[in-house]
Amino acid sequence: ESAEEAVAYATKLLSVNQSHYNFSFYISDKGINVSGPSAGAAFTLLTMAALEHAKLLNNFTISGTIQPNGSIGLIGGVYDKAMAASRNHMRFFILPYSGNGTVEQLLYYISQQVFNIPIVQVNNVTQAISYALGTAKPEPMLFNITTQYRISGLPESNITCASCNTSIFAKLTNYTLNFTDYEINKIPSNFSSAKQQMLENLKKYRVLASKGYLYAAADLAYLQYIDAFTLANMHNYTRANASDVVSNISAYCSSLVPPPITNTNYEYVVGGELRQELANETLQATQAMLNSSEVTSDTYIEALYSSAEALGWCKAAAFMYNASSQLGGSFVAFSPMLKSEAASEINKAEAYGSNIYLSAALASYNAGNYGAALYGAVYADVLGNPYLAKNLSNAQLVNATLLNIKNASVGIWPSQFASEAEFYLNEYMLYNKSTLNAAYQTSTLASALAYANNEIEKAMIVSNYTAVPQQLTQQISNMSSEINELFALLLVVLILLFTILVILLVQLVNNATKKNEVENTKPASAKRLTTTRHTNIGRYRK
């Protein structure tokens, strides 16, 4: 099918009557079973060269599918193909354009740097043929992750939230920036260009946080963390190592236990529970990917990439749980109305198809965690809606964004998403960047979360739950440690006593054996006298 598609496009492009020719392609596979559509682009270049009587360069290779319009589509196995190209001394490797900020781009960059072979990205056959014929000069791809936002010129955020503990959220943002910084500094030297870009970006995100755009700074740092983790773990690009990383992260995420919900900490607890469930969904899918019978080195890199997503979520959840325990308040449970509200929101979100937020919402709902289910469904409803900004003019999007920001006044999450929407809107208005849709989507999420918070608060019922004071918890922990130490000491003493007892028994047995040997060597009269004595003593006792 790839060969047929290649011939159809090449003959059409060159205005040649396909029926006037027979086309045969010979593939030398050295005994390897080759399948899939990835040779479509190569077939097209060969067809064009044959029809034009042109000679292709013999020091490059290409991988990509061919579409009816001549565009070259994405493929798999990039890392292994780059390895093969390098081993066969290819000068450069042509691949389909991946786009900035994608996992495919990261795969390209890793493959290029590890095997020292330039990756040349093309959109279509016309671009590819210029490199194949040598008329265009191949250059190594640049992994461009430099933040394009004009952060230094932004005004400070105007969003306020009177009922929120913003100082805790500021600490969460700083925590995210710090663990991202730590991961970036672990990146090895062969990815130095990416490392330098990331460090520069992180400086900008700290400035962004200082201007009050806390969630925007944390969100951008989190995305940077995923790339940094993948590059820093290049030594784990094998199935066994990648599986170990996934297992360790799964164990960490599973160890997190949310604290009891109160009327003042519920946003941090529910927000943490949603992120923990998002991590669980991601890790399950990642493990299934690794367990598949058809895996390549790309799979291991993608597994590390998605594991980093999960780990970032769990780190945030752990921080939120710890912060929640410090906020106090009255312990609460939720009335059945929250279950009904979560079910209604999930039903709305299902209209747009499946996504990770909907999966997390359903898992939370089935576990009886209706707060996290409602949050997850709101994310799924807004972020999964393909028609959200459809048919709206720029002016309408600006007005709708401002209205959503105004309505996002209940709680820390709505106010922080409103602040992020404000960031994207300022970028658009000040620098004419293409961030208006992001501003509108984020503001819509802020407004929807404000509504969710209202529903959660209406469903709150005072609970009789009594928490164990932190001081008492520490005392119990100390007592437990002391008991464990005492038990260990007692065990050592028992082992010593048992050893002494065994030695004494052995000694007694040896003495008895020697005594019998002596008895057997005495004269008969002496033996009789001893026996009589024993008999008389026996009678006396009776």
Short mmCIF file of N, CA and C in Angstrom, two decimals, residues 56-215:
data_model
loop_
_atom_site.label_atom_id
_atom_site.label_comp_id
_atom_site.label_asym_id
_atom_site.label_seq_id
_atom_site.Cartn_x
_atom_site.Cartn_y
_atom_site.Cartn_z
N LEU A 56 20.09 9.90 -6.44
CA LEU A 56 19.98 10.28 -5.03
C LEU A 56 21.32 10.11 -4.32
N LEU A 57 21.54 10.90 -3.29
CA LEU A 57 22.74 10.72 -2.46
C LEU A 57 22.72 9.32 -1.84
N ASN A 58 23.90 8.77 -1.61
CA ASN A 58 23.97 7.43 -1.02
C ASN A 58 24.42 7.46 0.44
N ASN A 59 24.38 8.66 1.06
CA ASN A 59 24.88 8.76 2.44
C ASN A 59 23.80 9.29 3.41
N PHE A 60 22.54 9.07 3.05
CA PHE A 60 21.47 9.49 3.96
C PHE A 60 20.41 8.39 4.02
N THR A 61 19.51 8.51 4.97
CA THR A 61 18.35 7.62 5.02
C THR A 61 17.14 8.44 5.41
N ILE A 62 15.96 7.88 5.19
CA ILE A 62 14.70 8.57 5.47
C ILE A 62 13.68 7.58 6.01
N SER A 63 12.85 8.05 6.91
CA SER A 63 11.74 7.22 7.41
C SER A 63 10.52 8.11 7.57
N GLY A 64 9.39 7.67 7.02
CA GLY A 64 8.16 8.44 7.11
C GLY A 64 7.09 7.86 6.22
N THR A 65 5.85 7.99 6.63
CA THR A 65 4.75 7.54 5.80
C THR A 65 4.47 8.57 4.72
N ILE A 66 3.78 8.15 3.66
CA ILE A 66 3.41 9.09 2.59
C ILE A 66 1.89 9.23 2.55
N GLN A 67 1.44 10.47 2.55
CA GLN A 67 0.01 10.76 2.49
C GLN A 67 -0.37 11.12 1.06
N PRO A 68 -1.66 11.01 0.68
CA PRO A 68 -2.08 11.32 -0.70
C PRO A 68 -1.74 12.73 -1.16
N ASN A 69 -1.61 13.67 -0.20
CA ASN A 69 -1.27 15.05 -0.58
C ASN A 69 0.23 15.31 -0.57
N GLY A 70 1.04 14.28 -0.38
CA GLY A 70 2.49 14.44 -0.41
C GLY A 70 3.12 14.76 0.93
N SER A 71 2.30 14.93 1.97
CA SER A 71 2.87 15.19 3.29
C SER A 71 3.45 13.89 3.85
N ILE A 72 4.45 14.04 4.71
CA ILE A 72 5.14 12.89 5.29
C ILE A 72 4.72 12.76 6.75
N GLY A 73 4.18 11.60 7.11
CA GLY A 73 3.60 11.39 8.43
C GLY A 73 4.57 10.76 9.41
N LEU A 74 4.24 10.92 10.70
CA LEU A 74 5.09 10.44 11.79
C LEU A 74 5.19 8.91 11.80
N ILE A 75 6.31 8.46 12.38
CA ILE A 75 6.61 7.02 12.41
C ILE A 75 7.08 6.63 13.83
N GLY A 76 7.31 5.36 14.03
CA GLY A 76 7.83 4.88 15.30
C GLY A 76 9.24 4.35 15.15
N GLY A 77 9.86 3.97 16.26
CA GLY A 77 11.19 3.38 16.23
C GLY A 77 12.30 4.33 15.86
N VAL A 78 12.12 5.61 16.16
CA VAL A 78 13.10 6.64 15.77
C VAL A 78 14.48 6.34 16.36
N TYR A 79 14.52 6.03 17.65
CA TYR A 79 15.79 5.83 18.34
C TYR A 79 16.57 4.66 17.71
N ASP A 80 15.89 3.55 17.46
CA ASP A 80 16.55 2.37 16.89
C ASP A 80 16.97 2.63 15.44
N LYS A 81 16.15 3.37 14.71
CA LYS A 81 16.50 3.69 13.32
C LYS A 81 17.70 4.62 13.26
N ALA A 82 17.76 5.57 14.19
CA ALA A 82 18.93 6.47 14.24
C ALA A 82 20.19 5.67 14.57
N MET A 83 20.05 4.70 15.46
CA MET A 83 21.19 3.84 15.80
C MET A 83 21.68 3.08 14.57
N ALA A 84 20.73 2.52 13.80
CA ALA A 84 21.10 1.78 12.59
C ALA A 84 21.75 2.70 11.56
N ALA A 85 21.20 3.91 11.40
CA ALA A 85 21.76 4.87 10.45
C ALA A 85 23.18 5.25 10.83
N SER A 86 23.40 5.45 12.11
CA SER A 86 24.73 5.82 12.59
C SER A 86 25.73 4.68 12.37
N ARG A 87 25.31 3.47 12.69
CA ARG A 87 26.21 2.31 12.52
C ARG A 87 26.57 2.07 11.06
N ASN A 88 25.67 2.48 10.15
CA ASN A 88 25.92 2.31 8.72
C ASN A 88 26.50 3.58 8.09
N HIS A 89 26.99 4.48 8.98
CA HIS A 89 27.76 5.65 8.55
C HIS A 89 26.96 6.61 7.66
N MET A 90 25.65 6.73 7.93
CA MET A 90 24.85 7.70 7.20
C MET A 90 25.22 9.12 7.65
N ARG A 91 25.20 10.07 6.72
CA ARG A 91 25.60 11.44 7.03
C ARG A 91 24.47 12.21 7.70
N PHE A 92 23.22 11.91 7.31
CA PHE A 92 22.08 12.55 7.95
C PHE A 92 20.84 11.66 7.82
N PHE A 93 19.80 12.01 8.58
CA PHE A 93 18.60 11.18 8.69
C PHE A 93 17.39 12.10 8.54
N ILE A 94 16.59 11.87 7.48
CA ILE A 94 15.39 12.69 7.25
C ILE A 94 14.20 12.08 7.96
N LEU A 95 13.47 12.91 8.72
CA LEU A 95 12.30 12.45 9.47
C LEU A 95 11.16 13.45 9.30
N PRO A 96 9.92 13.01 9.52
CA PRO A 96 8.76 13.92 9.44
C PRO A 96 8.85 15.00 10.50
N TYR A 97 8.37 16.20 10.18
CA TYR A 97 8.38 17.31 11.14
C TYR A 97 7.53 16.94 12.35
N SER A 98 8.06 17.17 13.54
CA SER A 98 7.39 16.73 14.76
C SER A 98 6.68 17.86 15.49
N GLY A 99 7.14 19.08 15.35
CA GLY A 99 6.54 20.20 16.08
C GLY A 99 7.20 20.41 17.43
N ASN A 100 7.33 21.67 17.82
CA ASN A 100 7.97 21.99 19.09
C ASN A 100 7.09 21.57 20.27
N GLY A 101 7.74 21.18 21.35
CA GLY A 101 7.03 20.85 22.57
C GLY A 101 6.35 19.50 22.56
N THR A 102 6.73 18.62 21.63
CA THR A 102 6.11 17.29 21.55
C THR A 102 7.10 16.23 22.03
N VAL A 103 6.55 15.07 22.41
CA VAL A 103 7.42 13.97 22.82
C VAL A 103 8.22 13.46 21.61
N GLU A 104 7.66 13.60 20.39
CA GLU A 104 8.39 13.18 19.19
C GLU A 104 9.64 14.04 18.99
N GLN A 105 9.50 15.34 19.23
CA GLN A 105 10.65 16.23 19.09
C GLN A 105 11.74 15.84 20.08
N LEU A 106 11.33 15.49 21.29
CA LEU A 106 12.30 15.06 22.30
C LEU A 106 13.00 13.78 21.86
N LEU A 107 12.24 12.85 21.28
CA LEU A 107 12.82 11.61 20.75
C LEU A 107 13.85 11.90 19.66
N TYR A 108 13.51 12.82 18.76
CA TYR A 108 14.44 13.20 17.69
C TYR A 108 15.74 13.75 18.28
N TYR A 109 15.59 14.66 19.23
CA TYR A 109 16.76 15.32 19.81
C TYR A 109 17.64 14.31 20.54
N ILE A 110 17.03 13.43 21.33
CA ILE A 110 17.79 12.40 22.04
C ILE A 110 18.54 11.52 21.05
N SER A 111 17.85 11.08 20.00
CA SER A 111 18.46 10.19 19.00
C SER A 111 19.63 10.88 18.30
N GLN A 112 19.45 12.14 17.95
CA GLN A 112 20.51 12.90 17.27
C GLN A 112 21.74 13.02 18.16
N GLN A 113 21.53 13.37 19.42
CA GLN A 113 22.65 13.63 20.31
C GLN A 113 23.36 12.34 20.74
N VAL A 114 22.60 11.28 20.97
CA VAL A 114 23.20 10.02 21.43
C VAL A 114 24.03 9.38 20.32
N PHE A 115 23.51 9.41 19.07
CA PHE A 115 24.19 8.71 17.98
C PHE A 115 24.94 9.66 17.04
N ASN A 116 24.94 10.95 17.39
CA ASN A 116 25.73 11.93 16.65
C ASN A 116 25.43 11.90 15.15
N ILE A 117 24.14 11.88 14.82
CA ILE A 117 23.71 11.93 13.43
C ILE A 117 22.68 13.04 13.28
N PRO A 118 22.89 14.01 12.38
CA PRO A 118 21.93 15.10 12.22
C PRO A 118 20.54 14.62 11.82
N ILE A 119 19.53 15.09 12.53
CA ILE A 119 18.14 14.81 12.19
C ILE A 119 17.60 16.00 11.41
N VAL A 120 17.12 15.75 10.20
CA VAL A 120 16.56 16.80 9.36
C VAL A 120 15.06 16.58 9.27
N GLN A 121 14.29 17.57 9.69
CA GLN A 121 12.84 17.44 9.69
C GLN A 121 12.24 18.07 8.43
N VAL A 122 11.29 17.34 7.83
CA VAL A 122 10.61 17.84 6.62
C VAL A 122 9.11 17.65 6.78
N ASN A 123 8.36 18.51 6.10
CA ASN A 123 6.90 18.41 6.12
C ASN A 123 6.35 17.57 4.98
N ASN A 124 7.06 17.60 3.85
CA ASN A 124 6.50 16.96 2.65
C ASN A 124 7.61 16.44 1.74
N VAL A 125 7.18 15.82 0.65
CA VAL A 125 8.12 15.21 -0.30
C VAL A 125 8.98 16.26 -0.99
N THR A 126 8.40 17.40 -1.30
CA THR A 126 9.15 18.45 -1.99
C THR A 126 10.37 18.89 -1.18
N GLN A 127 10.18 19.04 0.13
CA GLN A 127 11.32 19.39 0.99
C GLN A 127 12.32 18.24 1.06
N ALA A 128 11.80 17.02 1.15
CA ALA A 128 12.68 15.85 1.29
C ALA A 128 13.55 15.63 0.06
N ILE A 129 12.99 15.83 -1.13
CA ILE A 129 13.75 15.56 -2.35
C ILE A 129 14.93 16.53 -2.51
N SER A 130 14.78 17.74 -1.99
CA SER A 130 15.88 18.70 -2.09
C SER A 130 17.09 18.25 -1.28
N TYR A 131 16.84 17.61 -0.12
CA TYR A 131 17.95 17.06 0.67
C TYR A 131 18.48 15.78 0.03
N ALA A 132 17.57 14.97 -0.51
CA ALA A 132 17.96 13.69 -1.10
C ALA A 132 18.83 13.87 -2.33
N LEU A 133 18.62 14.95 -3.06
CA LEU A 133 19.41 15.22 -4.26
C LEU A 133 20.65 16.04 -3.97
N GLY A 134 20.75 16.58 -2.75
CA GLY A 134 21.92 17.36 -2.37
C GLY A 134 21.80 18.83 -2.68
N THR A 135 20.63 19.31 -3.09
CA THR A 135 20.47 20.73 -3.40
C THR A 135 20.24 21.56 -2.13
N ALA A 136 19.86 20.92 -1.05
CA ALA A 136 19.70 21.61 0.24
C ALA A 136 20.70 21.02 1.23
N LYS A 137 21.26 21.87 2.06
CA LYS A 137 22.29 21.43 3.01
C LYS A 137 21.64 20.97 4.32
N PRO A 138 21.90 19.75 4.73
CA PRO A 138 21.30 19.27 5.98
C PRO A 138 22.01 19.86 7.20
N GLU A 139 21.23 20.32 8.16
CA GLU A 139 21.77 20.85 9.42
C GLU A 139 21.14 20.09 10.59
N PRO A 140 21.89 19.89 11.68
CA PRO A 140 21.31 19.21 12.85
C PRO A 140 20.13 20.01 13.39
N MET A 141 19.11 19.30 13.85
CA MET A 141 17.94 19.97 14.41
C MET A 141 18.30 20.66 15.72
N LEU A 142 17.62 21.76 15.99
CA LEU A 142 17.78 22.47 17.25
C LEU A 142 16.58 22.17 18.13
N PHE A 143 16.86 21.76 19.34
CA PHE A 143 15.77 21.47 20.28
C PHE A 143 15.38 22.79 20.92
N ASN A 144 14.36 23.42 20.34
CA ASN A 144 14.00 24.77 20.76
C ASN A 144 12.89 24.73 21.80
N ILE A 145 13.28 24.95 23.05
CA ILE A 145 12.29 25.00 24.13
C ILE A 145 12.39 26.33 24.88
N THR A 146 13.00 27.31 24.24
CA THR A 146 13.11 28.62 24.88
C THR A 146 11.74 29.26 24.99
N THR A 147 11.38 29.72 26.17
CA THR A 147 10.10 30.37 26.39
C THR A 147 10.03 31.67 25.60
N GLN A 148 8.98 31.82 24.81
CA GLN A 148 8.83 32.99 23.96
C GLN A 148 8.04 34.11 24.65
N TYR A 149 7.60 33.87 25.86
CA TYR A 149 6.79 34.88 26.56
C TYR A 149 7.66 36.07 26.97
N ARG A 150 7.08 37.27 26.88
CA ARG A 150 7.77 38.50 27.29
C ARG A 150 7.46 38.77 28.75
N ILE A 151 8.01 37.98 29.63
CA ILE A 151 7.64 38.02 31.04
C ILE A 151 8.11 39.30 31.73
N SER A 152 9.25 39.82 31.33
CA SER A 152 9.81 40.99 32.02
C SER A 152 8.90 42.21 31.90
N GLY A 153 8.13 42.31 30.83
CA GLY A 153 7.29 43.48 30.63
C GLY A 153 5.86 43.32 31.12
N LEU A 154 5.55 42.16 31.72
CA LEU A 154 4.18 41.92 32.19
C LEU A 154 3.85 42.74 33.43
N PRO A 155 2.62 43.24 33.54
CA PRO A 155 2.20 43.86 34.80
C PRO A 155 1.98 42.78 35.85
N GLU A 156 1.90 43.17 37.10
CA GLU A 156 1.63 42.20 38.15
C GLU A 156 0.18 41.74 38.07
N SER A 157 -0.06 40.53 38.56
CA SER A 157 -1.41 39.97 38.51
C SER A 157 -2.36 40.78 39.39
N ASN A 158 -3.60 40.96 38.91
CA ASN A 158 -4.62 41.69 39.65
C ASN A 158 -5.56 40.78 40.43
N ILE A 159 -5.36 39.48 40.29
CA ILE A 159 -6.30 38.52 40.90
C ILE A 159 -6.05 38.44 42.41
N THR A 160 -7.14 38.56 43.16
CA THR A 160 -7.06 38.40 44.62
C THR A 160 -8.10 37.37 45.05
N CYS A 161 -7.86 36.75 46.18
CA CYS A 161 -8.80 35.78 46.71
C CYS A 161 -8.79 35.93 48.22
N ALA A 162 -9.83 36.57 48.75
CA ALA A 162 -9.86 36.90 50.18
C ALA A 162 -9.93 35.66 51.06
N SER A 163 -10.58 34.62 50.60
CA SER A 163 -10.77 33.43 51.43
C SER A 163 -9.71 32.37 51.20
N CYS A 164 -8.64 32.71 50.50
CA CYS A 164 -7.61 31.72 50.14
C CYS A 164 -6.34 31.94 50.95
N ASN A 165 -5.65 30.86 51.19
CA ASN A 165 -4.32 30.93 51.80
C ASN A 165 -3.30 30.91 50.67
N THR A 166 -3.08 32.08 50.07
CA THR A 166 -2.21 32.17 48.90
C THR A 166 -0.75 31.87 49.24
N SER A 167 -0.38 32.11 50.49
CA SER A 167 1.02 31.87 50.88
C SER A 167 1.40 30.40 50.72
N ILE A 168 0.44 29.50 51.00
CA ILE A 168 0.71 28.07 50.82
C ILE A 168 0.89 27.75 49.34
N PHE A 169 0.05 28.36 48.50
CA PHE A 169 0.18 28.11 47.07
C PHE A 169 1.50 28.66 46.54
N ALA A 170 1.94 29.77 47.09
CA ALA A 170 3.24 30.32 46.70
C ALA A 170 4.36 29.34 47.05
N LYS A 171 4.23 28.67 48.18
CA LYS A 171 5.22 27.65 48.57
C LYS A 171 5.17 26.45 47.63
N LEU A 172 3.96 26.08 47.21
CA LEU A 172 3.82 24.99 46.25
C LEU A 172 4.51 25.34 44.93
N THR A 173 4.32 26.57 44.48
CA THR A 173 4.97 27.01 43.24
C THR A 173 6.49 26.97 43.39
N ASN A 174 6.98 27.47 44.49
CA ASN A 174 8.43 27.48 44.72
C ASN A 174 8.98 26.06 44.81
N TYR A 175 8.21 25.18 45.43
CA TYR A 175 8.60 23.76 45.52
C TYR A 175 8.72 23.15 44.12
N THR A 176 7.75 23.46 43.25
CA THR A 176 7.77 22.94 41.88
C THR A 176 8.98 23.48 41.11
N LEU A 177 9.25 24.77 41.26
CA LEU A 177 10.41 25.36 40.61
C LEU A 177 11.70 24.71 41.08
N ASN A 178 11.77 24.40 42.37
CA ASN A 178 13.00 23.83 42.93
C ASN A 178 13.23 22.39 42.47
N PHE A 179 12.18 21.56 42.47
CA PHE A 179 12.44 20.18 42.04
C PHE A 179 12.67 20.10 40.53
N THR A 180 12.16 21.08 39.79
CA THR A 180 12.47 21.15 38.36
C THR A 180 13.93 21.56 38.16
N ASP A 181 14.38 22.54 38.93
CA ASP A 181 15.77 22.98 38.87
C ASP A 181 16.72 21.83 39.19
N TYR A 182 16.38 21.05 40.19
CA TYR A 182 17.21 19.90 40.58
C TYR A 182 17.33 18.89 39.43
N GLU A 183 16.22 18.64 38.75
CA GLU A 183 16.24 17.66 37.65
C GLU A 183 17.02 18.19 36.46
N ILE A 184 16.87 19.47 36.16
CA ILE A 184 17.60 20.06 35.04
C ILE A 184 19.10 19.93 35.24
N ASN A 185 19.56 20.13 36.46
CA ASN A 185 20.99 20.07 36.73
C ASN A 185 21.56 18.66 36.68
N LYS A 186 20.70 17.65 36.56
CA LYS A 186 21.16 16.27 36.39
C LYS A 186 21.35 15.89 34.93
N ILE A 187 20.94 16.75 34.00
CA ILE A 187 21.03 16.45 32.57
C ILE A 187 22.49 16.33 32.15
N PRO A 188 22.87 15.25 31.45
CA PRO A 188 24.28 15.07 31.05
C PRO A 188 24.72 16.05 29.97
N SER A 189 26.02 16.12 29.76
CA SER A 189 26.64 17.17 28.93
C SER A 189 26.26 17.07 27.46
N ASN A 190 25.93 15.87 26.95
CA ASN A 190 25.60 15.79 25.52
C ASN A 190 24.25 16.43 25.19
N PHE A 191 23.51 16.84 26.21
CA PHE A 191 22.27 17.60 26.00
C PHE A 191 22.43 19.02 26.56
N SER A 192 23.63 19.56 26.46
CA SER A 192 23.93 20.85 27.10
C SER A 192 23.09 21.99 26.56
N SER A 193 22.76 21.96 25.26
CA SER A 193 21.96 23.03 24.67
C SER A 193 20.58 23.09 25.32
N ALA A 194 19.94 21.94 25.44
CA ALA A 194 18.62 21.87 26.08
C ALA A 194 18.71 22.28 27.54
N LYS A 195 19.75 21.83 28.21
CA LYS A 195 19.93 22.15 29.63
C LYS A 195 20.02 23.66 29.84
N GLN A 196 20.80 24.33 29.00
CA GLN A 196 20.97 25.78 29.14
C GLN A 196 19.66 26.52 28.89
N GLN A 197 18.92 26.07 27.88
CA GLN A 197 17.62 26.69 27.60
C GLN A 197 16.67 26.54 28.79
N MET A 198 16.68 25.35 29.38
CA MET A 198 15.78 25.09 30.51
C MET A 198 16.12 25.96 31.71
N LEU A 199 17.41 26.12 31.98
CA LEU A 199 17.82 26.96 33.11
C LEU A 199 17.41 28.42 32.89
N GLU A 200 17.53 28.88 31.65
CA GLU A 200 17.11 30.25 31.32
C GLU A 200 15.60 30.39 31.48
N ASN A 201 14.87 29.37 31.03
CA ASN A 201 13.41 29.41 31.18
C ASN A 201 13.01 29.48 32.64
N LEU A 202 13.70 28.71 33.46
CA LEU A 202 13.35 28.64 34.88
C LEU A 202 13.52 29.99 35.56
N LYS A 203 14.54 30.75 35.13
CA LYS A 203 14.72 32.10 35.67
C LYS A 203 13.49 32.96 35.36
N LYS A 204 12.97 32.82 34.15
CA LYS A 204 11.79 33.59 33.75
C LYS A 204 10.56 33.17 34.56
N TYR A 205 10.46 31.88 34.83
CA TYR A 205 9.29 31.41 35.59
C TYR A 205 9.32 31.93 37.02
N ARG A 206 10.51 32.08 37.57
CA ARG A 206 10.62 32.65 38.92
C ARG A 206 10.18 34.12 38.92
N VAL A 207 10.52 34.84 37.85
CA VAL A 207 10.05 36.22 37.72
C VAL A 207 8.53 36.24 37.59
N LEU A 208 8.01 35.31 36.83
CA LEU A 208 6.56 35.21 36.64
C LEU A 208 5.85 34.98 37.98
N ALA A 209 6.42 34.09 38.80
CA ALA A 209 5.85 33.83 40.13
C ALA A 209 5.90 35.06 41.01
N SER A 210 7.00 35.81 40.91
CA SER A 210 7.14 37.02 41.73
C SER A 210 6.12 38.09 41.36
N LYS A 211 5.58 38.00 40.14
CA LYS A 211 4.56 38.96 39.71
C LYS A 211 3.15 38.50 40.08
N GLY A 212 3.04 37.37 40.76
CA GLY A 212 1.75 36.90 41.23
C GLY A 212 1.08 35.85 40.36
N TYR A 213 1.71 35.47 39.24
CA TYR A 213 1.14 34.44 38.37
C TYR A 213 1.64 33.07 38.85
N LEU A 214 1.18 32.66 40.01
CA LEU A 214 1.75 31.49 40.68
C LEU A 214 1.49 30.20 39.91
N TYR A 215 0.23 29.96 39.54
CA TYR A 215 -0.07 28.70 38.87
C TYR A 215 0.59 28.65 37.49
#
